[in-house]
Amino acid sequence: MRVGRRGFLHAALAAATGTLSAARPLWAYAARNGGVPSELAACSGSGQRVDLAAADVKDLRASLRGPLLLAQDPGYDDARLLWLRGYDRHPALIVRAIDAADVGRAIDFARTHGLLTAVRGGGHSLAGQSVCEGGLTIDLSLMSAVEVDAQRRLASVQGGVLLGEVDRKTQAVGLATTMGTATDTGIAGLTLGGGMGRLMRSIGLACDNLASVDIVTADGKLTRASEVENRDLFWGVRGGGGNFGVVTTFEYRLHRLAHPVLSGARIYPYSEAHRVLAAATEVAERAPDALTLGVDLVNNAPPSTERPGRYAVLTVFHCGDPRDGERLLEPLKRLGAPLHDSVAAVSYLDAQGAVGTAPVAVPRTVSEYTRTGFLPGMSAVLLDELVRRFAATPPSLDCGLELAQMGGAVARVAPSATAYWNRHAAYDLMLFGDWTDGQSAQANTQALDTLWSAVEPFTRGYYVNTAPAEDGARVRATYGENYQRLVRLKKTYDPGNLFSLNANIPPSPPSTTR
Ligand code: FAD
């Protein structure tokens, strides 16, 4: 999964915080008062200015075990930056929580003062929603403990952990659970929105493997939710994103995985794209859960990549016996020799770190364009559209269209069993584009919009983690029949919509809240 960014969030937040740009110097220049400016201008959830008294801020600082960072404090600039460096926001306060009690105090402070509140786990938000302009950011990155109980096959993971650490600690004892495909993604945001990864077709989404969560809700109280405690809340956190509180600890069920897996990518010239997509989807439709296929149509624009040009890339993962995986891939031999083939038996850890193993360059820039949607299946018409429309994108535009196989164990959970609704999607489709030169932005956006408007009608719902700042109508549609239950839960656990920087489920009808 590639990197993206949604421009509309910028617009929404700029609107919400517009009053603050003039006020920002207050926290830069106001007289210091025991390390706290005498006046601290912050931003409310509805975009109004909030003046915080120095005494209140000092009390908050004194109550915390972890650091409270204000604009002048060392470490503030590092703490406010996300993985996507393009989000240049300045929270009035950053609470770097050490434990659930710190999280509770930060939530109490935010609620009491009506502050715009962001929650940061691993900082990989594609919409930049885990940092806010002028409000309070609750940063969990210091909460980084992972404890594996190999006997009970459970891992207890704090909310600031990056997924590579879970893979490393669980693989050390021959166990694994579903995590995403980029090792530096946070487990928190990933799991709460669903959590897709190489193992999902065998053992379900990351959220399907949750045994329990410890969560601090908007009232500042720490609560445990599981199949036996607060079941409704447990239902909601499995796919409902960060709407209901701050999860301080995730407990995952683990599965045995101690043998090599078959993993890698095969790169074909774009002239073969139609055949690659047709063959891959044909094999995918008959595939056992152990096999997951994907096809990426990519245009690597020179000079930013090692391998400029347009390609069709087949991605392969098989978590059973690698020889069985090879047999399942035999029908793909009719595609002829690829330009490059990295499919091989490797350790699961190698497969999880495999981003750099294929020679398709993955620029570490901020993506300028992302659109995503689930596909119920593949048809000849859609296949033609994908190949033809992608070929029409400008050669100078770094872009990609990724088709990732879903199904298997993901689809065997009833849509109403957890908040994650789109269980019957056959594929997840993602279009992205990168550019740094502002002059080409309009033409690039137009080219990608043209492509997306042709393929979007084939989609049904979308993955909230890839476009968390979508508008209310799209969020409602993607939660389907689960939406009303989510609204009821929101009213119970976050009636004031303190946790609004997410694929938001407002506690009241949208007309009165947004
Ligand atoms: P953050 O930026 O820290 O948080 C994102 C949002 O999650 C926050 O705005 C907040 O609403 C919520 N949140 C975070 N922590 C908490 C918490 N402790 N309690 C409550 N709410 C919280 N997704 C997949 O499913 N599979 C993939 O393979 C995958 N690959 C990716 C690769 C890259 C390079 C990137 C950038 C993203 C990828 N994603 C993938 C999307 C990913 O799931 C989301 O970006 C996710 O939000 C990242 O979680 P995080 O904790 O790092 O995010």
Coordinates of C-alpha atoms and ligand atoms in Angstrom, one line a residue:
M1 CA 0.0 0.0 0.0
R2 CA 1.4 3.3 -1.0
V3 CA 1.3 6.7 0.5
G4 CA -1.4 9.3 0.0
R5 CA -2.8 12.5 1.2
R6 CA -6.2 14.1 1.0
G7 CA -6.3 17.7 0.1
F8 CA -9.8 18.3 1.5
L9 CA -8.6 17.7 5.1
H10 CA -6.3 20.7 4.6
A11 CA -9.2 22.7 3.5
A12 CA -11.4 21.5 6.4
L13 CA -8.7 22.2 9.0
A14 CA -7.7 25.5 7.5
A15 CA -11.4 26.5 7.9
A16 CA -11.5 25.1 11.4
T17 CA -8.3 26.9 12.5
G18 CA -8.4 30.0 10.4
T19 CA -8.8 32.2 13.4
L20 CA -5.6 30.9 14.8
S21 CA -3.0 31.9 12.2
A22 CA -3.0 35.4 13.6
A23 CA -3.0 34.1 17.2
R24 CA -0.1 31.8 16.8
P25 CA 2.5 34.4 17.9
L26 CA 0.8 34.4 21.3
W27 CA 2.4 31.1 22.2
A28 CA 5.6 32.1 20.5
Y29 CA 6.1 35.5 22.3
A30 CA 4.0 35.6 25.4
A31 CA 5.8 36.1 28.7
R32 CA 7.1 32.9 30.1
N33 CA 5.6 31.7 33.3
G34 CA 7.4 28.7 34.8
G35 CA 8.0 27.3 31.3
V36 CA 4.4 28.1 30.2
P37 CA 3.5 31.3 28.4
S38 CA 1.2 33.6 30.4
E39 CA -1.4 33.2 27.7
L40 CA -1.7 30.2 25.4
A41 CA -4.0 30.5 22.5
A42 CA -5.4 27.2 21.4
C43 CA -8.2 26.0 19.1
S44 CA -11.5 24.4 19.9
G45 CA -13.1 21.5 18.1
S46 CA -15.3 23.9 16.2
G47 CA -12.4 26.2 15.2
Q48 CA -12.9 28.9 17.8
R49 CA -10.0 30.4 19.7
V50 CA -9.6 29.2 23.3
D51 CA -7.3 31.1 25.7
L52 CA -5.7 28.7 28.1
A53 CA -4.6 30.1 31.5
A54 CA -1.0 29.4 32.4
A55 CA -2.1 27.9 35.8
D56 CA -4.2 25.3 34.0
V57 CA -1.4 24.3 31.6
K58 CA 1.0 24.1 34.5
D59 CA -1.4 21.9 36.5
L60 CA -1.7 19.6 33.5
R61 CA 2.1 19.4 33.1
A62 CA 2.5 18.6 36.8
S63 CA -0.2 15.9 36.6
L64 CA 1.6 14.0 33.8
R65 CA 4.3 11.4 34.0
G66 CA 5.2 12.0 30.4
P67 CA 6.3 15.4 28.9
L68 CA 3.9 18.1 27.9
L69 CA 5.4 20.0 25.0
L70 CA 4.6 23.6 24.0
A71 CA 5.9 25.3 20.9
Q72 CA 9.1 26.5 22.6
D73 CA 10.0 23.2 24.2
P74 CA 12.9 21.1 22.9
G75 CA 11.5 18.1 21.0
Y76 CA 8.2 19.9 20.0
D77 CA 9.1 20.1 16.3
D78 CA 10.0 16.4 16.1
A79 CA 6.9 15.4 18.0
R80 CA 4.5 17.3 15.8
L81 CA 5.8 15.8 12.5
L82 CA 4.1 12.8 11.0
W83 CA 5.5 10.1 8.8
L84 CA 4.2 12.2 5.9
R85 CA 6.3 15.2 6.4
G86 CA 4.0 17.5 4.3
Y87 CA 1.7 18.0 7.3
D88 CA 3.2 21.0 8.9
R89 CA 0.8 21.6 11.8
H90 CA 1.4 23.2 15.2
P91 CA -0.6 21.9 18.1
A92 CA -0.8 24.3 21.1
L93 CA 0.0 21.3 23.3
I94 CA 1.4 17.9 22.8
V95 CA 1.0 15.4 25.6
R96 CA 3.6 12.6 25.1
A97 CA 1.8 10.0 27.3
I98 CA 3.7 7.4 29.2
D99 CA 0.7 5.5 30.5
A100 CA -3.1 5.3 30.4
A101 CA -3.3 7.7 33.3
D102 CA -1.5 10.4 31.2
V103 CA -4.0 9.7 28.4
G104 CA -6.9 10.1 30.8
R105 CA -5.5 13.5 32.1
A106 CA -5.0 14.7 28.5
I107 CA -8.5 13.8 27.6
D108 CA -10.0 15.4 30.7
F109 CA -8.0 18.6 29.8
A110 CA -9.1 18.6 26.2
R111 CA -12.7 18.0 27.1
T112 CA -12.8 20.6 29.9
H113 CA -11.4 23.2 27.5
G114 CA -13.2 22.0 24.4
L115 CA -10.0 21.6 22.5
L116 CA -9.5 20.2 19.0
T117 CA -8.0 16.9 19.8
A118 CA -5.7 14.6 17.7
V119 CA -4.5 11.1 18.6
R120 CA -1.2 9.8 17.3
G121 CA -0.3 6.2 17.4
G122 CA 2.4 5.5 14.8
G123 CA 1.9 8.7 12.9
H124 CA 1.1 7.1 9.4
S125 CA -2.2 8.9 8.9
L126 CA -2.6 9.5 5.2
A127 CA -4.8 12.5 5.9
G128 CA -2.5 13.9 8.6
Q129 CA -5.2 13.6 11.2
S130 CA -3.0 12.5 14.0
V131 CA -1.7 16.1 14.5
C132 CA -3.8 19.2 14.7
E133 CA -3.3 22.9 14.2
G134 CA -3.7 24.8 17.5
G135 CA -5.3 22.0 19.5
L136 CA -4.1 19.2 21.7
T137 CA -2.3 16.2 20.3
I138 CA -2.2 13.0 22.4
D139 CA 1.0 11.3 21.3
L140 CA 1.4 7.6 22.2
S141 CA 4.8 7.1 20.7
L142 CA 6.5 6.7 24.1
M143 CA 4.1 3.8 24.9
S144 CA 6.0 1.2 23.0
A145 CA 6.0 -2.0 25.0
V146 CA 5.2 -5.4 23.3
E147 CA 4.8 -8.4 25.5
V148 CA 4.4 -11.8 23.9
D149 CA 2.9 -14.8 25.9
A150 CA 3.9 -17.7 23.7
Q151 CA 2.0 -20.2 25.7
R152 CA -1.3 -18.4 25.5
R153 CA -0.6 -17.1 22.0
L154 CA -1.3 -13.6 23.0
A155 CA 0.6 -10.3 22.4
S156 CA -0.1 -7.2 24.5
V157 CA 1.0 -4.2 22.5
Q158 CA 0.9 -0.6 23.6
G159 CA -0.7 2.1 21.4
G160 CA 2.5 3.7 20.2
V161 CA 4.1 0.6 18.7
L162 CA 5.1 0.3 15.0
L163 CA 4.1 -3.0 13.4
G164 CA 7.6 -4.2 12.6
E165 CA 8.2 -4.6 16.3
V166 CA 5.2 -6.8 16.7
D167 CA 6.3 -8.9 13.8
R168 CA 9.8 -9.2 15.3
K169 CA 8.7 -10.1 18.8
T170 CA 6.1 -12.6 17.7
Q171 CA 8.3 -14.2 15.0
A172 CA 11.0 -14.7 17.6
V173 CA 8.8 -17.4 19.1
G174 CA 7.4 -18.7 15.8
L175 CA 4.1 -16.8 16.0
A176 CA 2.4 -14.1 14.0
T177 CA -0.7 -12.0 13.7
T178 CA -2.0 -9.9 10.8
M179 CA -0.1 -6.6 10.5
G180 CA 0.2 -4.2 7.5
T181 CA 2.8 -4.3 4.8
A182 CA 5.0 -1.4 5.8
T183 CA 7.1 -2.0 9.0
D184 CA 7.0 1.5 10.3
T185 CA 3.1 1.8 10.3
G186 CA 1.5 2.2 13.7
I187 CA -0.5 -0.8 15.0
A188 CA -3.1 1.5 16.5
G189 CA -4.6 3.4 13.6
L190 CA -4.1 0.3 11.4
T191 CA -6.0 -2.1 13.7
L192 CA -8.8 0.3 14.6
G193 CA -9.7 0.9 11.0
G194 CA -9.5 -2.9 10.1
G195 CA -5.9 -3.7 9.5
M196 CA -5.1 -5.4 6.1
G197 CA -2.0 -7.4 5.6
R198 CA -0.4 -10.4 4.0
L199 CA -2.0 -12.8 6.5
M200 CA -5.5 -11.5 6.4
R201 CA -6.9 -14.0 4.0
S202 CA -5.7 -16.8 6.3
I203 CA -6.4 -15.4 9.8
G204 CA -8.5 -12.3 9.2
L205 CA -7.9 -8.6 9.6
A206 CA -5.8 -7.2 12.4
C207 CA -9.0 -6.2 14.2
D208 CA -10.3 -9.8 13.8
N209 CA -7.4 -11.0 15.9
L210 CA -8.0 -8.6 18.8
A211 CA -8.7 -10.4 22.1
S212 CA -9.2 -7.2 24.0
V213 CA -8.4 -3.5 24.2
D214 CA -7.7 -1.1 27.0
I215 CA -9.3 2.2 26.0
V216 CA -9.6 5.6 27.6
T217 CA -13.0 7.0 26.5
A218 CA -14.0 10.7 26.2
D219 CA -15.0 10.8 29.9
G220 CA -11.3 10.1 30.7
K221 CA -12.0 6.7 32.1
L222 CA -9.9 3.6 31.3
T223 CA -12.1 0.7 30.2
R224 CA -11.4 -2.8 29.0
A225 CA -13.4 -4.1 26.1
S226 CA -13.5 -7.7 24.9
E227 CA -15.9 -10.4 23.9
V228 CA -16.9 -10.6 27.6
E229 CA -16.5 -7.0 28.8
N230 CA -18.1 -4.0 27.2
R231 CA -19.0 -6.0 24.2
D232 CA -20.6 -3.2 22.3
L233 CA -17.5 -1.0 22.6
F234 CA -15.4 -4.0 21.5
W235 CA -17.6 -4.4 18.5
G236 CA -17.1 -0.7 17.6
V237 CA -13.3 -0.5 17.9
R238 CA -12.9 -3.4 15.4
G239 CA -13.2 -1.2 12.3
G240 CA -14.8 1.9 13.8
G241 CA -11.4 3.7 13.9
G242 CA -10.5 6.1 16.7
N243 CA -14.1 7.3 17.2
F244 CA -14.6 6.0 20.7
G245 CA -11.5 6.8 22.7
V246 CA -7.8 6.3 22.9
V247 CA -6.7 2.7 22.9
T248 CA -3.7 2.3 25.2
T249 CA -3.2 -1.4 24.8
F250 CA -4.2 -3.9 22.1
E251 CA -4.2 -7.6 22.9
Y252 CA -3.8 -9.8 19.8
R253 CA -4.3 -13.5 19.2
L254 CA -1.3 -15.1 17.7
H255 CA -0.9 -18.0 15.2
R256 CA 1.8 -20.4 14.5
L257 CA 4.0 -19.4 11.6
A258 CA 7.5 -20.8 11.8
H259 CA 8.3 -21.9 8.2
P260 CA 9.4 -20.0 5.1
V261 CA 6.7 -18.3 3.0
L262 CA 6.6 -17.6 -0.7
S263 CA 6.8 -13.9 -1.3
G264 CA 7.9 -11.3 -3.9
A265 CA 7.0 -9.6 -7.1
R266 CA 7.2 -10.2 -10.8
I267 CA 7.5 -7.2 -13.1
Y268 CA 6.1 -7.4 -16.7
P269 CA 6.2 -4.8 -19.5
Y270 CA 3.0 -2.8 -19.6
S271 CA 2.2 -4.4 -22.9
E272 CA 1.4 -7.5 -20.9
A273 CA -0.8 -5.6 -18.3
H274 CA -4.1 -7.0 -19.7
R275 CA -2.8 -10.6 -19.6
V276 CA -1.3 -10.2 -16.1
L277 CA -4.5 -8.8 -14.7
A278 CA -6.6 -11.5 -16.3
A279 CA -4.4 -14.3 -15.3
A280 CA -3.8 -13.0 -11.7
T281 CA -7.5 -12.5 -11.1
E282 CA -8.4 -15.9 -12.5
V283 CA -5.9 -17.6 -10.2
A284 CA -7.0 -15.3 -7.3
E285 CA -10.6 -16.3 -7.7
R286 CA -9.8 -20.0 -7.1
A287 CA -7.0 -19.4 -4.6
P288 CA -6.9 -21.0 -1.2
D289 CA -6.6 -18.7 1.8
A290 CA -2.9 -19.1 2.0
L291 CA -2.3 -17.4 -1.3
T292 CA -2.8 -13.7 -1.8
L293 CA -2.2 -12.0 -5.2
G294 CA -2.0 -8.4 -6.2
V295 CA -1.4 -6.5 -9.4
D296 CA 0.0 -3.0 -9.4
L297 CA 0.0 -0.9 -12.6
V298 CA 2.8 1.6 -12.1
N299 CA 4.3 4.4 -14.0
N300 CA 7.7 5.3 -12.7
A301 CA 8.5 8.7 -14.1
P302 CA 12.1 9.6 -14.9
P303 CA 14.4 10.8 -13.4
S304 CA 13.1 10.0 -9.9
T305 CA 13.3 6.2 -10.2
E306 CA 15.8 3.5 -11.1
R307 CA 13.4 1.8 -13.5
P308 CA 11.5 4.5 -15.3
G309 CA 8.5 3.4 -17.4
R310 CA 5.1 1.8 -17.2
Y311 CA 4.9 -1.8 -15.8
A312 CA 2.5 -4.4 -14.6
V313 CA 3.7 -5.8 -11.3
L314 CA 2.3 -9.1 -9.9
T315 CA 2.7 -9.4 -6.1
V316 CA 2.7 -12.8 -4.5
F317 CA 2.4 -14.0 -1.0
H318 CA 1.7 -17.6 0.1
C319 CA 1.9 -18.6 3.8
G320 CA 1.6 -22.4 3.4
D321 CA 4.3 -24.7 2.2
P322 CA 6.3 -22.8 -0.5
R323 CA 6.1 -25.8 -2.9
D324 CA 2.3 -25.6 -2.7
G325 CA 2.6 -21.9 -3.5
E326 CA 4.7 -22.6 -6.5
R327 CA 2.2 -25.1 -7.8
L328 CA -0.6 -22.6 -7.4
L329 CA 1.3 -20.1 -9.5
E330 CA 1.9 -22.6 -12.4
P331 CA -1.0 -21.2 -14.5
L332 CA 0.9 -17.8 -14.5
K333 CA 3.8 -19.4 -16.4
R334 CA 1.8 -18.7 -19.6
L335 CA 2.7 -15.0 -19.0
G336 CA 6.2 -15.8 -20.1
A337 CA 9.4 -14.6 -18.4
P338 CA 9.0 -11.4 -16.3
L339 CA 11.5 -8.6 -16.6
H340 CA 12.3 -9.2 -12.9
D341 CA 11.2 -12.0 -10.5
S342 CA 11.8 -11.8 -6.8
V343 CA 9.3 -14.5 -5.8
A344 CA 11.1 -16.8 -3.5
A345 CA 10.8 -18.8 -0.2
V346 CA 11.8 -16.3 2.5
S347 CA 11.1 -15.9 6.2
Y348 CA 7.9 -14.2 7.1
L349 CA 10.0 -11.4 8.6
D350 CA 11.7 -10.9 5.2
A351 CA 8.4 -10.9 3.4
Q352 CA 7.1 -8.2 5.8
G353 CA 10.2 -6.1 5.2
A354 CA 10.0 -6.7 1.5
V355 CA 9.2 -3.1 0.4
G356 CA 12.7 -2.6 -0.8
T357 CA 13.2 -5.9 -2.4
A358 CA 11.5 -5.3 -5.7
P359 CA 13.3 -2.8 -8.0
V360 CA 10.2 -0.7 -8.5
A361 CA 11.2 2.5 -6.7
V362 CA 8.9 3.6 -3.9
P363 CA 9.5 7.4 -3.5
R364 CA 9.4 8.6 0.1
T365 CA 7.7 11.8 -0.9
V366 CA 4.2 12.9 0.2
S367 CA 1.7 11.6 -2.3
E368 CA -0.5 14.3 -3.7
Y369 CA -3.4 12.1 -4.8
T370 CA -5.1 9.0 -3.4
R371 CA -8.4 7.5 -4.3
T372 CA -9.6 4.1 -3.0
G373 CA -12.5 1.8 -3.2
F374 CA -13.5 -1.9 -2.8
L375 CA -14.4 -4.0 -5.8
P376 CA -16.9 -6.8 -5.4
G377 CA -15.2 -8.6 -8.3
M378 CA -13.3 -8.3 -11.6
S379 CA -15.1 -8.1 -14.9
A380 CA -13.8 -8.0 -18.5
V381 CA -15.2 -4.4 -18.8
L382 CA -13.4 -3.2 -15.7
L383 CA -10.2 -4.9 -16.6
D384 CA -10.2 -3.2 -20.0
E385 CA -10.9 0.1 -18.3
L386 CA -8.1 -0.2 -15.8
V387 CA -5.5 -1.1 -18.4
R388 CA -6.6 1.4 -21.0
R389 CA -7.2 4.3 -18.6
F390 CA -3.9 3.8 -16.7
A391 CA -2.0 3.8 -20.0
A392 CA -3.5 7.3 -20.7
T393 CA -1.9 8.9 -17.6
P394 CA 0.9 11.3 -18.5
P395 CA 4.3 9.5 -18.8
S396 CA 5.8 12.3 -16.6
L397 CA 3.5 11.4 -13.7
D398 CA 4.6 9.0 -11.0
C399 CA 1.4 7.1 -10.3
G400 CA 0.1 3.7 -9.6
L401 CA -3.1 1.7 -9.5
E402 CA -3.0 -1.1 -7.0
L403 CA -5.3 -4.1 -6.9
A404 CA -5.0 -6.1 -3.7
Q405 CA -6.9 -9.4 -3.2
M406 CA -9.3 -9.6 -0.2
G407 CA -11.6 -12.4 0.7
G408 CA -10.7 -15.6 2.6
A409 CA -10.9 -15.3 6.3
V410 CA -11.9 -11.6 6.0
A411 CA -15.1 -12.6 4.2
R412 CA -16.0 -15.4 6.6
V413 CA -16.8 -12.9 9.4
A414 CA -20.4 -11.6 9.1
P415 CA -20.5 -7.8 8.2
S416 CA -22.5 -7.1 11.3
A417 CA -20.1 -9.1 13.6
T418 CA -17.7 -6.1 13.9
A419 CA -17.9 -2.5 12.9
Y420 CA -15.8 -3.3 9.8
W421 CA -18.6 -3.7 7.2
N422 CA -17.1 -4.4 3.8
R423 CA -16.4 -8.1 4.3
H424 CA -17.4 -9.3 0.8
A425 CA -15.0 -7.1 -1.2
A426 CA -13.0 -9.2 -3.6
Y427 CA -10.3 -6.6 -4.1
D428 CA -9.2 -3.3 -2.7
L429 CA -8.3 -0.7 -5.4
M430 CA -6.1 2.3 -4.8
L431 CA -5.0 5.0 -7.2
F432 CA -2.2 7.3 -6.2
G433 CA 0.0 9.9 -7.7
D434 CA 3.1 11.8 -6.5
W435 CA 4.5 15.1 -7.6
T436 CA 6.5 17.8 -6.1
D437 CA 6.2 20.4 -8.8
G438 CA 3.2 22.6 -8.2
Q439 CA 3.0 23.6 -11.8
S440 CA 1.9 20.2 -13.0
A441 CA -0.5 19.7 -10.1
Q442 CA -3.6 20.7 -12.0
A443 CA -2.9 18.6 -15.1
N444 CA -1.9 15.6 -12.9
T445 CA -5.0 15.8 -10.8
Q446 CA -7.2 16.1 -13.9
A447 CA -5.6 13.0 -15.5
L448 CA -6.0 11.0 -12.3
D449 CA -9.6 12.3 -11.8
T450 CA -10.5 11.2 -15.3
L451 CA -9.1 7.7 -14.6
W452 CA -10.8 7.5 -11.2
S453 CA -14.2 8.7 -12.4
A454 CA -14.2 5.8 -14.9
V455 CA -13.4 3.1 -12.4
E456 CA -15.1 4.5 -9.2
P457 CA -18.6 3.3 -10.4
F458 CA -17.3 -0.3 -10.1
T459 CA -16.4 0.2 -6.4
R460 CA -18.6 -0.4 -3.4
G461 CA -17.4 1.3 -0.2
Y462 CA -13.8 2.0 0.7
Y463 CA -11.2 1.3 3.4
V464 CA -11.4 4.1 6.0
N465 CA -7.7 3.9 6.8
T466 CA -6.8 4.9 3.2
A467 CA -9.0 8.0 3.1
P468 CA -9.9 8.8 6.7
A469 CA -11.0 12.3 6.0
E470 CA -13.7 11.4 3.4
D471 CA -17.0 13.3 3.6
G472 CA -19.8 12.1 5.9
A473 CA -21.9 10.6 3.1
R474 CA -19.0 8.3 2.0
V475 CA -18.3 7.3 5.6
R476 CA -21.9 6.5 6.2
A477 CA -22.1 4.4 3.0
T478 CA -18.9 2.5 3.8
Y479 CA -20.2 1.4 7.2
G480 CA -23.5 0.2 5.6
E481 CA -26.0 -1.2 8.0
N482 CA -23.5 -0.9 10.9
Y483 CA -23.6 2.9 10.7
Q484 CA -26.6 3.5 13.0
R485 CA -25.1 1.2 15.7
L486 CA -21.9 3.1 15.4
V487 CA -23.8 6.4 16.0
R488 CA -25.4 4.9 19.1
L489 CA -22.0 3.9 20.4
K490 CA -20.6 7.3 19.7
K491 CA -23.4 8.9 21.7
T492 CA -22.6 6.7 24.6
Y493 CA -18.8 6.9 24.6
D494 CA -18.0 10.3 22.9
P495 CA -21.2 12.4 23.0
G496 CA -19.2 15.7 22.4
N497 CA -17.3 14.2 19.4
L498 CA -14.0 14.9 21.1
F499 CA -12.5 12.3 18.8
S500 CA -13.4 13.9 15.5
L501 CA -10.1 13.7 13.5
N502 CA -10.9 10.3 12.0
A503 CA -13.4 8.8 9.6
N504 CA -15.8 10.6 11.8
I505 CA -19.1 9.2 13.0
P506 CA -20.8 12.3 14.5
P507 CA -23.0 11.6 17.6
S508 CA -25.8 13.7 16.1
P509 CA -27.2 14.0 12.5
P510 CA -24.6 15.5 10.2
S511 CA -26.7 18.6 9.5
T512 CA -26.3 19.8 13.1
T513 CA -22.7 18.8 13.6
R514 CA -20.6 19.3 10.5
Ligands
FAD1 P1 -1.6 7.7 13.2 O1 -1.3 8.7 12.1 O2 -0.9 7.7 14.4 O3 -3.2 7.7 13.5 C1 -4.1 7.7 12.5 C2 -5.5 7.9 13.1 O4 -5.7 6.7 13.9 C3 -5.6 9.0 14.1 O5 -6.0 10.2 13.4 C4 -6.6 8.5 15.1 O6 -7.9 8.7 14.6 C5 -6.4 7.0 15.1 N1 -5.5 6.5 16.2 C6 -4.2 6.4 16.2 N2 -3.8 5.8 17.4 C7 -4.9 5.7 18.1 C8 -5.1 5.1 19.4 N3 -4.2 4.6 20.1 N4 -6.4 5.1 19.9 C9 -7.4 5.6 19.1 N5 -7.3 6.1 17.9 C10 -6.0 6.1 17.4 N6 -3.2 0.0 6.2 C11 -3.4 -1.3 6.2 O7 -4.4 -1.8 6.7 N7 -2.5 -2.2 5.7 C12 -1.3 -1.8 5.2 O8 -0.6 -2.6 4.7 C13 -1.1 -0.4 5.2 N8 0.1 0.1 4.7 C14 0.4 1.4 4.8 C15 1.6 1.9 4.3 C16 2.0 3.2 4.4 C17 3.3 3.7 4.0 C18 1.0 4.1 5.0 C19 1.4 5.6 5.1 C20 -0.2 3.7 5.4 C21 -0.5 2.3 5.3 N9 -1.8 1.8 5.7 C22 -2.0 0.5 5.7 C23 -2.8 2.8 6.3 C24 -2.8 2.7 7.8 O9 -3.6 1.7 8.3 C25 -3.3 4.1 8.3 O10 -2.5 5.1 7.9 C26 -3.2 4.0 9.9 O11 -4.0 5.1 10.3 C27 -1.8 4.1 10.4 O12 -1.9 4.0 11.8 P2 -0.9 4.9 12.7 O13 -1.2 4.5 14.2 O14 0.4 4.9 12.2 O15 -1.6 6.3 12.4

